[in-house]
mmCIF file of C-alpha atoms in Angstrom:
data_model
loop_
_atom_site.group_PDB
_atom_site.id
_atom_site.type_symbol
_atom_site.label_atom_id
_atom_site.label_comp_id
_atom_site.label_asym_id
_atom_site.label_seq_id
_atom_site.Cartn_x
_atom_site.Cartn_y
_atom_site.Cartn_z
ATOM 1 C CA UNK A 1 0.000 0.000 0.000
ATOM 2 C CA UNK A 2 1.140 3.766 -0.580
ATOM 3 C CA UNK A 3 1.318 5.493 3.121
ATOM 4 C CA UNK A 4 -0.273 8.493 2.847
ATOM 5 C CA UNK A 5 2.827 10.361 4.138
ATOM 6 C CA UNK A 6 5.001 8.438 1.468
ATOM 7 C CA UNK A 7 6.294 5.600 0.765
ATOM 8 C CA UNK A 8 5.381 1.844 0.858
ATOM 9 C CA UNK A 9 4.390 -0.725 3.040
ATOM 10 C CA UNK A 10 2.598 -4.252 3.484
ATOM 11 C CA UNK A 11 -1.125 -4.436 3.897
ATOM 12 C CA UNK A 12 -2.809 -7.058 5.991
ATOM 13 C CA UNK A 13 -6.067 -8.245 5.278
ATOM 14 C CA UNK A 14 -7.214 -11.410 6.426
ATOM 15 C CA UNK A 15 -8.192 -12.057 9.791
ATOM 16 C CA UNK A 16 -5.465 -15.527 10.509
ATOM 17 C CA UNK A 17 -2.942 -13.090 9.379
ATOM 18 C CA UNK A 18 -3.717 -9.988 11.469
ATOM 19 C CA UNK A 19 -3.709 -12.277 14.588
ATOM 20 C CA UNK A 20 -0.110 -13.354 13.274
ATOM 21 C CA UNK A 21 0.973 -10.253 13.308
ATOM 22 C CA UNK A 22 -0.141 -8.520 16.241
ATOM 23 C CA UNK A 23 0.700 -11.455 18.502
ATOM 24 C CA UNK A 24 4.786 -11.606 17.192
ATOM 25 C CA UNK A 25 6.695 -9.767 18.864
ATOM 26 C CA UNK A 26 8.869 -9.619 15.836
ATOM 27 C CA UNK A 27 7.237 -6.783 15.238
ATOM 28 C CA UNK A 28 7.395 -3.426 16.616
ATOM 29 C CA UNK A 29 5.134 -0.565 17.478
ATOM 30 C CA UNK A 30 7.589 1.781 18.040
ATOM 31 C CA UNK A 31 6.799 4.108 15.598
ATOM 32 C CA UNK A 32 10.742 5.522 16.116
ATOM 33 C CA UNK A 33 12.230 2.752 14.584
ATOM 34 C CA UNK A 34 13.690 2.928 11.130
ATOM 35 C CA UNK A 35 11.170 1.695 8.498
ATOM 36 C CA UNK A 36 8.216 2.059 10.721
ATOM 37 C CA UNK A 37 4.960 3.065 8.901
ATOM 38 C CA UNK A 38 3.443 6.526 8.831
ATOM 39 C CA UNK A 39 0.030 7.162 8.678
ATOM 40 C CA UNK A 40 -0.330 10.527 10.377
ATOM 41 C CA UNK A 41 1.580 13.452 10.458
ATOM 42 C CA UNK A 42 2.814 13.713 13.845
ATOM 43 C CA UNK A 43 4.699 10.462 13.848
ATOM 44 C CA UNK A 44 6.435 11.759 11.250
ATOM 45 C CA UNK A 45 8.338 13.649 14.124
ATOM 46 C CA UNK A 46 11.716 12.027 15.507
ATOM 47 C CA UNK A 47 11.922 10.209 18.975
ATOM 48 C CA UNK A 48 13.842 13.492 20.069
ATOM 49 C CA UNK A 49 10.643 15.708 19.334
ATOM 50 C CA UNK A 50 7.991 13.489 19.856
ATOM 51 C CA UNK A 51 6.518 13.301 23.524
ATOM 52 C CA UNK A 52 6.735 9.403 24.637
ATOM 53 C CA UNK A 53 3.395 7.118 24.165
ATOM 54 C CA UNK A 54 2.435 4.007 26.230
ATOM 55 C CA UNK A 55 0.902 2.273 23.273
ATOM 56 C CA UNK A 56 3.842 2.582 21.171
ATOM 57 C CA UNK A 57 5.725 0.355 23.945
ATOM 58 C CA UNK A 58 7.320 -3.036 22.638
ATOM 59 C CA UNK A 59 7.799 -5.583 25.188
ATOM 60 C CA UNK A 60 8.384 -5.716 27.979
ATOM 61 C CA UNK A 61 8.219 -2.279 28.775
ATOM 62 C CA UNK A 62 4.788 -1.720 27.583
ATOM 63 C CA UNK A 63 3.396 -4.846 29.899
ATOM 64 C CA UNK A 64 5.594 -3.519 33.001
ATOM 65 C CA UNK A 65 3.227 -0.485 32.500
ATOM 66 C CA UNK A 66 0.305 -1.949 31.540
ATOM 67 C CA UNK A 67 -0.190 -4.438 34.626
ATOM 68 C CA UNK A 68 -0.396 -1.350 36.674
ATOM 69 C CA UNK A 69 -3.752 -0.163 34.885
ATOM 70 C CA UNK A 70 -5.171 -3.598 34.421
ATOM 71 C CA UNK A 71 -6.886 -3.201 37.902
ATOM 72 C CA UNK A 72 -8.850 -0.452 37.024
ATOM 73 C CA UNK A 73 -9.745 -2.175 33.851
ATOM 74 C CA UNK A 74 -11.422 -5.131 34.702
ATOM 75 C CA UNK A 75 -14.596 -6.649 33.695
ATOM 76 C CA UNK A 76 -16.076 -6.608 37.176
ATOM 77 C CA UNK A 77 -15.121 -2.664 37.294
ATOM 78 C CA UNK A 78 -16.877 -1.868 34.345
ATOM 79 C CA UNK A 79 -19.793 -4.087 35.778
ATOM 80 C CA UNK A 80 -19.732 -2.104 39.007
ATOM 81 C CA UNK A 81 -20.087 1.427 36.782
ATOM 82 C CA UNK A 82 -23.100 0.096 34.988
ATOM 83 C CA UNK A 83 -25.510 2.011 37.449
ATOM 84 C CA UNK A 84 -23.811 5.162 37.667
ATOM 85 C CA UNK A 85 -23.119 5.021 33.492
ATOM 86 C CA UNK A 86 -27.115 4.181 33.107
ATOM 87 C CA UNK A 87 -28.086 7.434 35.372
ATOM 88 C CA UNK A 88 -25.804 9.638 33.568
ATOM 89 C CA UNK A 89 -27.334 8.252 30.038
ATOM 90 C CA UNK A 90 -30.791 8.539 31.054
ATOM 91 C CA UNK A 91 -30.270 12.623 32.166
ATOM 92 C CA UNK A 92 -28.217 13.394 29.125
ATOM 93 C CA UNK A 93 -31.500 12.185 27.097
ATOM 94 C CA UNK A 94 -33.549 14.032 29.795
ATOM 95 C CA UNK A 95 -31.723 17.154 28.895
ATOM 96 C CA UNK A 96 -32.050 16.937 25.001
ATOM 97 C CA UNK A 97 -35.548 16.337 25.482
ATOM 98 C CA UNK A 98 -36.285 18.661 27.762
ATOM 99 C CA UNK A 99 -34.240 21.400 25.431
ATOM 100 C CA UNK A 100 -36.581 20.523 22.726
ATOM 101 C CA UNK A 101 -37.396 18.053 19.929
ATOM 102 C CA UNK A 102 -34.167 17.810 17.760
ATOM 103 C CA UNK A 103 -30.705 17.837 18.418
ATOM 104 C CA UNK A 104 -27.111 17.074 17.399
ATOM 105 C CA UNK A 105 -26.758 13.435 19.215
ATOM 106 C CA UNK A 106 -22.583 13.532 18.619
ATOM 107 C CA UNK A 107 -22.602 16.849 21.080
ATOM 108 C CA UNK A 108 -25.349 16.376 23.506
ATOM 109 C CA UNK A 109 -24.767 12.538 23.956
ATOM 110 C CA UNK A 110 -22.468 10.565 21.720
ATOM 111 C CA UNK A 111 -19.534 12.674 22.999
ATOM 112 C CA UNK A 112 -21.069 12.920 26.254
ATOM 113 C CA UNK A 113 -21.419 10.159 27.721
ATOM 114 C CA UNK A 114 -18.529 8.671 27.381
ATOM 115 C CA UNK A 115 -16.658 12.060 28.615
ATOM 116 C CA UNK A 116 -18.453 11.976 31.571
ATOM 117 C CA UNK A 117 -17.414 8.282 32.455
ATOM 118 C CA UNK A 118 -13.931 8.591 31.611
ATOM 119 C CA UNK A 119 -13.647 12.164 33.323
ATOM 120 C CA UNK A 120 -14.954 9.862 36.510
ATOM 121 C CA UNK A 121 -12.774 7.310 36.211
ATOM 122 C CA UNK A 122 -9.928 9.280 35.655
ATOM 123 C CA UNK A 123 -10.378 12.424 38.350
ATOM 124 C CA UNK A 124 -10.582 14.984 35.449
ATOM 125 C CA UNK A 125 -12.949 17.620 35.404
ATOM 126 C CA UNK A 126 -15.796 17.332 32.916
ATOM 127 C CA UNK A 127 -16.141 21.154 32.858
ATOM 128 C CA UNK A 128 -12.886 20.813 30.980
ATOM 129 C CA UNK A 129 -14.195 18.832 28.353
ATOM 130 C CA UNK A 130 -14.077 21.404 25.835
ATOM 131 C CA UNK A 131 -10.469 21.658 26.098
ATOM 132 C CA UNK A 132 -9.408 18.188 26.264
ATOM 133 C CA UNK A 133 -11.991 17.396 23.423
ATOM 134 C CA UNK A 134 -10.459 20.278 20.843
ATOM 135 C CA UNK A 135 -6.885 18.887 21.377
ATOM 136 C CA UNK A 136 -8.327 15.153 20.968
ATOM 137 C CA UNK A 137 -10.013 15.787 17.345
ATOM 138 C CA UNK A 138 -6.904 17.500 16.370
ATOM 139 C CA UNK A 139 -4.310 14.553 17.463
ATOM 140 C CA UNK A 140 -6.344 12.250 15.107
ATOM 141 C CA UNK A 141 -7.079 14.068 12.532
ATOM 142 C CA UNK A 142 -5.239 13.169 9.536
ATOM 143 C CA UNK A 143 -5.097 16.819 8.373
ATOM 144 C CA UNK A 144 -3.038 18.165 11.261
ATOM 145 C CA UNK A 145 0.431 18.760 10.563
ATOM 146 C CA UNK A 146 3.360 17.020 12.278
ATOM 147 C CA UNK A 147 3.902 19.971 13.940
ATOM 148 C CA UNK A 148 0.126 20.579 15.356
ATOM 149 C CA UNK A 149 -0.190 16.990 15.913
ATOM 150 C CA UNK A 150 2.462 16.601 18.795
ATOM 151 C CA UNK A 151 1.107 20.499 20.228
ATOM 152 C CA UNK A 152 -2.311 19.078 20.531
ATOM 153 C CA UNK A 153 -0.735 16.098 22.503
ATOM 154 C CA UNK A 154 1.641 17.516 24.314
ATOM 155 C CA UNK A 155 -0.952 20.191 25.668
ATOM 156 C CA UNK A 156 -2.984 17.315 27.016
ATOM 157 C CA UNK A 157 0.107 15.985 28.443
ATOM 158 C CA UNK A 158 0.705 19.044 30.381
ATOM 159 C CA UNK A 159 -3.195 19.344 31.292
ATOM 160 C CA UNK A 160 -3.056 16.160 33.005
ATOM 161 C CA UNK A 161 0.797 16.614 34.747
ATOM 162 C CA UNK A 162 -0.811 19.833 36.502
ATOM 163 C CA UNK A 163 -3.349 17.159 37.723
ATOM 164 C CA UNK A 164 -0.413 14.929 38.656
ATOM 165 C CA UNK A 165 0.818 17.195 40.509
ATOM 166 C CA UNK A 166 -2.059 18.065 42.653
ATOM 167 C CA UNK A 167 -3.741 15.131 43.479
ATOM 168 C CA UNK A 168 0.390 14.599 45.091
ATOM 169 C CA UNK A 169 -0.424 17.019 47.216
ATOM 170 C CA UNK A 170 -4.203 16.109 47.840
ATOM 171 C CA UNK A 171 -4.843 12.303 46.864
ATOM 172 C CA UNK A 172 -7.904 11.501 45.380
ATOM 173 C CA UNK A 173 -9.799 8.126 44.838
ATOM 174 C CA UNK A 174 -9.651 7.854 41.159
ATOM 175 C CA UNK A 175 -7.281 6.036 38.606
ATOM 176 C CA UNK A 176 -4.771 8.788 38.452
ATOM 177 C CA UNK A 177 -4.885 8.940 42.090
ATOM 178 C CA UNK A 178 -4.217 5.880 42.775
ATOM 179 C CA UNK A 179 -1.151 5.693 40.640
ATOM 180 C CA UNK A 180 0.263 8.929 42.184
ATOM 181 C CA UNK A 181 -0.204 7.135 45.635
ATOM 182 C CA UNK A 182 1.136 4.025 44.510
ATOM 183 C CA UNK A 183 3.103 3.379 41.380
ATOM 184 C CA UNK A 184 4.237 6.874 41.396
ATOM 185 C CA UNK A 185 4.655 6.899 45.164
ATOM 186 C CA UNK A 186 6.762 3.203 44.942
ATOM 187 C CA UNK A 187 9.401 4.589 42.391
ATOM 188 C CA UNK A 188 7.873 2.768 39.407
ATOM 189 C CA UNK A 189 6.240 5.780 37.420
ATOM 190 C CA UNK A 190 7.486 8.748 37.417
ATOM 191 C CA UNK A 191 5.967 12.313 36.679
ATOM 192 C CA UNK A 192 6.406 12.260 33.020
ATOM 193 C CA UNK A 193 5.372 8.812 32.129
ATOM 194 C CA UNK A 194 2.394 9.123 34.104
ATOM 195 C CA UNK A 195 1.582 12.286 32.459
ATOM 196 C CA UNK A 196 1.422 10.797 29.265
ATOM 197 C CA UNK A 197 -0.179 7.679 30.556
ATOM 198 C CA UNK A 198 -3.144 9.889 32.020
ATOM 199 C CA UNK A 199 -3.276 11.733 28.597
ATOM 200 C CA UNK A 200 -3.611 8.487 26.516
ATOM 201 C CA UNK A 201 -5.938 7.144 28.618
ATOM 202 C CA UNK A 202 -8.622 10.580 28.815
ATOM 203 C CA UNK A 203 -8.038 10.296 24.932
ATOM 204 C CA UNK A 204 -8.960 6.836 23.671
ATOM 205 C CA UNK A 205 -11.341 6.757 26.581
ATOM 206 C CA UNK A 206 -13.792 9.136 25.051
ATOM 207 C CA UNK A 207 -12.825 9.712 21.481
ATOM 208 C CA UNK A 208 -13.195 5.857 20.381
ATOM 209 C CA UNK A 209 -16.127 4.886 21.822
ATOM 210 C CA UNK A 210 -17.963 7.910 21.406
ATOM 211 C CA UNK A 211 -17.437 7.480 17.097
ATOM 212 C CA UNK A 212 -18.944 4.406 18.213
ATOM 213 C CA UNK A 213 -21.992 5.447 19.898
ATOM 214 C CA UNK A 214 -22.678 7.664 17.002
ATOM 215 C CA UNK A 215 -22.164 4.881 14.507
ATOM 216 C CA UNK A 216 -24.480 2.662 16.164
ATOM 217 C CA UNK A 217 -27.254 4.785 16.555
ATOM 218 C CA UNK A 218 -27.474 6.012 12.729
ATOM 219 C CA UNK A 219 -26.792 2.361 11.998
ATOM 220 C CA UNK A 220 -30.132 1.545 14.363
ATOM 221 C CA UNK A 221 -32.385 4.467 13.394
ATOM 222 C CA UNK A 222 -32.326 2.913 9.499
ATOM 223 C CA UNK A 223 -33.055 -0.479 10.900
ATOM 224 C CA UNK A 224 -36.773 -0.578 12.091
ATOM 225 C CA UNK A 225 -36.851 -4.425 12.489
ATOM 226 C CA UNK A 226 -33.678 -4.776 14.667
ATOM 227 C CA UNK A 227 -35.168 -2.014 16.656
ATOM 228 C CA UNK A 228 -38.100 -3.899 17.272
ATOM 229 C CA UNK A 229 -35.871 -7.093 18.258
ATOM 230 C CA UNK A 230 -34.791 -5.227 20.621
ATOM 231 C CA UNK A 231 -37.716 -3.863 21.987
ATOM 232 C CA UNK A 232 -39.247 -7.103 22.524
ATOM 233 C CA UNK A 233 -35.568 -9.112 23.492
ATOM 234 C CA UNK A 234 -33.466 -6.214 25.230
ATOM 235 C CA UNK A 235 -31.336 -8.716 26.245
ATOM 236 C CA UNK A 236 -29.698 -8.830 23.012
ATOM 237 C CA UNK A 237 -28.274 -5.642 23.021
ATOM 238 C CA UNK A 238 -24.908 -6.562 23.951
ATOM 239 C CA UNK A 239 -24.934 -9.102 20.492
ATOM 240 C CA UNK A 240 -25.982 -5.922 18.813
ATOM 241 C CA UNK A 241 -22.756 -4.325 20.405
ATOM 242 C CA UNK A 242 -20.428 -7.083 19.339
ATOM 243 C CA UNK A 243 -21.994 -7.281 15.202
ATOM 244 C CA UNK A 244 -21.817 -3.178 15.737
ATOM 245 C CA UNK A 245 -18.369 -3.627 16.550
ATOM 246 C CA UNK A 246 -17.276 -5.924 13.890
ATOM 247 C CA UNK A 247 -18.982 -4.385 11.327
ATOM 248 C CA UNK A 248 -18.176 -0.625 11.648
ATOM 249 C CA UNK A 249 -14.501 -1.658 12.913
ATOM 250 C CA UNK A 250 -13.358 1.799 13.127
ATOM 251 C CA UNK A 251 -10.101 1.265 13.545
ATOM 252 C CA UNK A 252 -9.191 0.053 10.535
ATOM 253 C CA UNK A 253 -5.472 0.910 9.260
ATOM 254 C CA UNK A 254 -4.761 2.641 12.492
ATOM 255 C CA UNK A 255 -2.652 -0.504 13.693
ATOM 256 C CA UNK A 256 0.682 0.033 12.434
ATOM 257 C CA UNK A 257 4.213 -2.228 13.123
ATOM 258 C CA UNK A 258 7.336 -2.658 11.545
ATOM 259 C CA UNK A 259 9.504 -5.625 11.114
ATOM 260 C CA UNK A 260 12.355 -6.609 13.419
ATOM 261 C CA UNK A 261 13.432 -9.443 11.549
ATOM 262 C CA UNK A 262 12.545 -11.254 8.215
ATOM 263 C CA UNK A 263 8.671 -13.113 8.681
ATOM 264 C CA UNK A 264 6.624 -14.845 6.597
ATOM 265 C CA UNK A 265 3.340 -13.798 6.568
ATOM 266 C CA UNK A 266 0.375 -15.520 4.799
ATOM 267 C CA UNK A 267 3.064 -16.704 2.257
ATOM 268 C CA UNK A 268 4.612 -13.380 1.876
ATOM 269 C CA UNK A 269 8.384 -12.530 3.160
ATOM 270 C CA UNK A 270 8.293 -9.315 5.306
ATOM 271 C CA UNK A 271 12.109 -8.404 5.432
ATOM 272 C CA UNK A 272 13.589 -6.680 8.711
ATOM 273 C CA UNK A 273 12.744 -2.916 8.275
ATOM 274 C CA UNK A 274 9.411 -3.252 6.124
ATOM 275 C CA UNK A 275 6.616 -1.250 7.404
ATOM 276 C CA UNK A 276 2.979 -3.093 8.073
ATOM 277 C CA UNK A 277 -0.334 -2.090 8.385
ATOM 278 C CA UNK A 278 -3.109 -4.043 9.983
ATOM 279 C CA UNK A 279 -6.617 -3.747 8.134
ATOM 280 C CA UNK A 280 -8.824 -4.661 11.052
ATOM 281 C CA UNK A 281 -12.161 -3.959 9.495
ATOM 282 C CA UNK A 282 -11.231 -6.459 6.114
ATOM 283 C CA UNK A 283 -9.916 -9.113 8.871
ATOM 284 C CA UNK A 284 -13.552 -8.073 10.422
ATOM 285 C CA UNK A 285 -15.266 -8.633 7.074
ATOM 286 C CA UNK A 286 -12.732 -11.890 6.229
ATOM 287 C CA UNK A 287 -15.330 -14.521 4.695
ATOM 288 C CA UNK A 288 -13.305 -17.254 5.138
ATOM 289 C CA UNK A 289 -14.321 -16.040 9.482
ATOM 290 C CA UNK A 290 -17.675 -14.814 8.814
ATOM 291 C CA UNK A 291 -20.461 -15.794 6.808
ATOM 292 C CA UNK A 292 -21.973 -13.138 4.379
ATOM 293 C CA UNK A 293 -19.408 -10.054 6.126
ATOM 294 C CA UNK A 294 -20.941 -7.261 4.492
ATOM 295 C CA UNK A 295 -24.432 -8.275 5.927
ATOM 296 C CA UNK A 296 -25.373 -7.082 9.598
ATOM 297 C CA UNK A 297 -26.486 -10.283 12.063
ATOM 298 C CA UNK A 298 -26.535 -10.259 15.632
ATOM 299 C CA UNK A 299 -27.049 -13.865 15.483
ATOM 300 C CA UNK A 300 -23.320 -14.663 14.614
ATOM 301 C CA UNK A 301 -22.046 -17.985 15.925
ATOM 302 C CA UNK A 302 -18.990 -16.175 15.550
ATOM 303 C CA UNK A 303 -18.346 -12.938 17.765
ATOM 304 C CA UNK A 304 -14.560 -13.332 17.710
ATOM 305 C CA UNK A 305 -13.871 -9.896 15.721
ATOM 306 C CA UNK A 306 -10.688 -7.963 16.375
ATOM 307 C CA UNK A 307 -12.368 -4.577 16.554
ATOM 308 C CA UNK A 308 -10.422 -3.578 19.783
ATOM 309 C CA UNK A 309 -6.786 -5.073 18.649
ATOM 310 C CA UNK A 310 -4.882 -8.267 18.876
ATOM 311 C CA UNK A 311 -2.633 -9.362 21.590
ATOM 312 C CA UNK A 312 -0.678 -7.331 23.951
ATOM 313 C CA UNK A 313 -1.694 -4.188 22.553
ATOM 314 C CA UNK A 314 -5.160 -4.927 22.651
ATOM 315 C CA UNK A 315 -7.615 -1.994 23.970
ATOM 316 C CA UNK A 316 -7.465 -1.927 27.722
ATOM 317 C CA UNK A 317 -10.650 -0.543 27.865
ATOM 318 C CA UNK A 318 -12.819 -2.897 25.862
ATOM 319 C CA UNK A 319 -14.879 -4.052 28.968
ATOM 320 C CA UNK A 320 -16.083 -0.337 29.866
ATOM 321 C CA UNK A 321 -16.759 0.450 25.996
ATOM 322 C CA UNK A 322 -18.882 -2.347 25.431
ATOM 323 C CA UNK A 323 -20.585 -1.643 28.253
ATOM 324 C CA UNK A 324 -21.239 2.072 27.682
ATOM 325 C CA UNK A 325 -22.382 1.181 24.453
ATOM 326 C CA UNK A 326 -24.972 -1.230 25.309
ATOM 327 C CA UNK A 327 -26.291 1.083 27.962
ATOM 328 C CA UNK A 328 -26.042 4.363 25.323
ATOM 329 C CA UNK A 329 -27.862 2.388 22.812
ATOM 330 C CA UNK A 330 -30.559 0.969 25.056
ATOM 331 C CA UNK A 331 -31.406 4.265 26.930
ATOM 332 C CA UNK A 332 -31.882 6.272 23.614
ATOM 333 C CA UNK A 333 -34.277 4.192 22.165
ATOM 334 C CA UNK A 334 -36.261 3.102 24.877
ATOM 335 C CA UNK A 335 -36.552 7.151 25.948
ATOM 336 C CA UNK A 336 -36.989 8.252 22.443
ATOM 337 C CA UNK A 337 -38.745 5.497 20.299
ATOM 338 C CA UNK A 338 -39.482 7.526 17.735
ATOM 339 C CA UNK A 339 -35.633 8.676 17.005
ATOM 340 C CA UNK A 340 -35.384 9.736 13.311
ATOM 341 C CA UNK A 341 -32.502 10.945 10.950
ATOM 342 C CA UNK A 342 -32.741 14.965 9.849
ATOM 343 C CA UNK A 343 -30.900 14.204 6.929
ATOM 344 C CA UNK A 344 -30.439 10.651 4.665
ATOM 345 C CA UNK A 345 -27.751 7.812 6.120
ATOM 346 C CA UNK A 346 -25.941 8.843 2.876
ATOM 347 C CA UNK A 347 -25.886 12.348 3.601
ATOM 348 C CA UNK A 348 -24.613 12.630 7.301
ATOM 349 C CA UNK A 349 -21.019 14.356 7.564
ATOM 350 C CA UNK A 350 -18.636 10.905 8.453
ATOM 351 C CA UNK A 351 -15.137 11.734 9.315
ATOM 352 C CA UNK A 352 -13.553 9.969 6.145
ATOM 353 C CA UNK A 353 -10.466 12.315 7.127
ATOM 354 C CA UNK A 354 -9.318 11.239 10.698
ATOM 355 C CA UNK A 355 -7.793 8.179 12.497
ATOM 356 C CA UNK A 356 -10.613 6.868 13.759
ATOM 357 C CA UNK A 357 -13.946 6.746 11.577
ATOM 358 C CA UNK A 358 -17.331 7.714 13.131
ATOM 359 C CA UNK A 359 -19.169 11.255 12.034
ATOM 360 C CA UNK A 360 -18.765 14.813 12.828
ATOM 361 C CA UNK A 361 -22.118 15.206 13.762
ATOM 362 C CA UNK A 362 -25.458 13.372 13.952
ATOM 363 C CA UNK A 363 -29.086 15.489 13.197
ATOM 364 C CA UNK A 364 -31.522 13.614 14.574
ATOM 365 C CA UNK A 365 -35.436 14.979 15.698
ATOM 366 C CA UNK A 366 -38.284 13.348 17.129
#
């Protein structure tokens, strides 16, 4: 494939050999390394210039670090948010109706929602959300330079050190808390990694899953049946999530590695130095994995999609997504059963120019 930055490098497509690749550790996510592919901009910049990312971690660095947010991360955690994520849903649709009888869903909820959690979770302020959001959009937007990519990062870097710094002097009982009074506190993290720890974390904890949200809902408004499936079964929503997931992908070609050594890949030689890109929406739609791909069915024998990642690097989050996802979906419609598009599916404004795909707004009425 040609990297929209220049140059060349292997695309992966099928699901057997995604897995292959993001499981060897013979290949690196480093995006500093010699050869390594560049999608956006900003990694474009050198390691000197570039402020230091926890998801571009190789082994065993990137585990070291990782085991200490695991914890907050759990499956049981997100289960324990589910009540205060439901009451926080149910007044954000409270609000838009009460404001009137349309709205733009990716402002007033899709964006909202999951702020709101993660801004919880994390200790951040949600009256800040404005801020953080601004510098978000511009860090994955594929139309930011190299030089406004790594200022848009870096400012949410220093937004969340200042936090660092006082929740050292006045602990609080949140996840950045709790590493200041113990990682931090132990020697193991220091001010600067847990800076940009924090920053990647109030990033990809709002940004990824509220594309989703959005996504889901347009996808659900312009299927009347499924709705009523679910009206009638609302215990399928979380299948819904999962065949949402898989099918939207929105990821994509955002997983990037380079070789460390020669591998053979689905037949193919990758030499030492060659640049790959993971396509995880074709391994999503691989028919040789799912039956009919391009069609939408939450009755799937097969939920094993790759929609958050593959091996080490996989999301860390994926138990609190799918969970404010069922909830986001679920609380719309069953508060606003009548939800309707402003504008045709065809029509609405889908961010065909960022990282992550989802849409820049979402006109709905009712």
């Amino acid at each position: 494939m040609e990297l929209p930055t220049g140059g060349t490098a292997w695309l992966v497509t099928r699901m057997a050999d995604a897995q292959a690749v993001l499981s060897d550790p013979r290949f690196s996510n480093n995006s500093a390394r010699d050869g390594y592919p560049v999608l956006q901009p900003g990694q474009a910049l050198s390691a000197d210039e570039r402020t230091p990312i926890f998801v571009e971690m190789d082994e065993p660095e990137h585990t070291t670090y990782r085991r200490m947010l695991i914890p907050e991360f759990t499956v049981r955690r997100a289960k324990e948010m589910r009540p205060e994520i439901q009451g926080q849903a149910e007044e954000l649709v409270d609000q838009m109706l009460a404001n009137g009888s349309s709205a733009d869903l990716v402002q007033t909820y899709s964006l909202a929602l999951p702020s709101l959690v993660i801004c919880g979770l994390l200790g951040v302020p949600y009256e800040d959300r404005d801020f953080f959001q601004s510098r978000v959009s511009a860090a994955v937007s594929l139309a930011s330079s190299p030089a406004d990519f790594e200022a848009a990062f870096a400012d949410i870097v220093e937004y969340i050190g200042k936090l660092v710094a006082e929740k050292m002097d006045n602990p609080t009982d949140d996840v950045i808390g709790r590493l200041v009074t113990g990682p931090m506190a132990d020697g193991k993290l220091d001010h600067e990694r847990l800076s940009s720890i924090g920053a990647l974390l109030l990033a990809g904890g709002h940004e990824s899953t509220a594309n989703m949200i959005s996504l889901g809902i347009a996808h659900l408004i312009t299927a009347p049946e499924l709705r009523e499936t679910l009206r009638q079964q609302p215990e399928r929503y979380p299948d819904v999530v999962e065949e949402l997931l898989r099918y939207h992908s929105i990821a994509d070609v955002n997983v990037t590695r380079v070789a460390l050594a020669d591998v053979e890949v689905g037949g193919r030689l990758i030499r030492a130095g060659e640049g790959v890109a993971v396509s995880l929406g074709s391994a999503d739609h691989d028919e040789s994995v799912f039956a009919e791909p391009a069609g939408f069915d939450i009755d799937r024998r097969n939920k094993r999609h790759i929609a958050f990642g593959h091996g080490y690097h996989q999301c860390l989050g994926m138990s609190l997504a799918r969970v404010e996802l069922e909830i986001a979906y679920r609380t719309i419609f069953d508060k606003i059963p009548n939800l309707r598009l402003d504008v045709p599916l065809e029509e609405l404004p889908f961010k065909y120019n960022g990282m992550l795909f989802g849409l820049h707004a979402l006109p709905v009425s009712w």
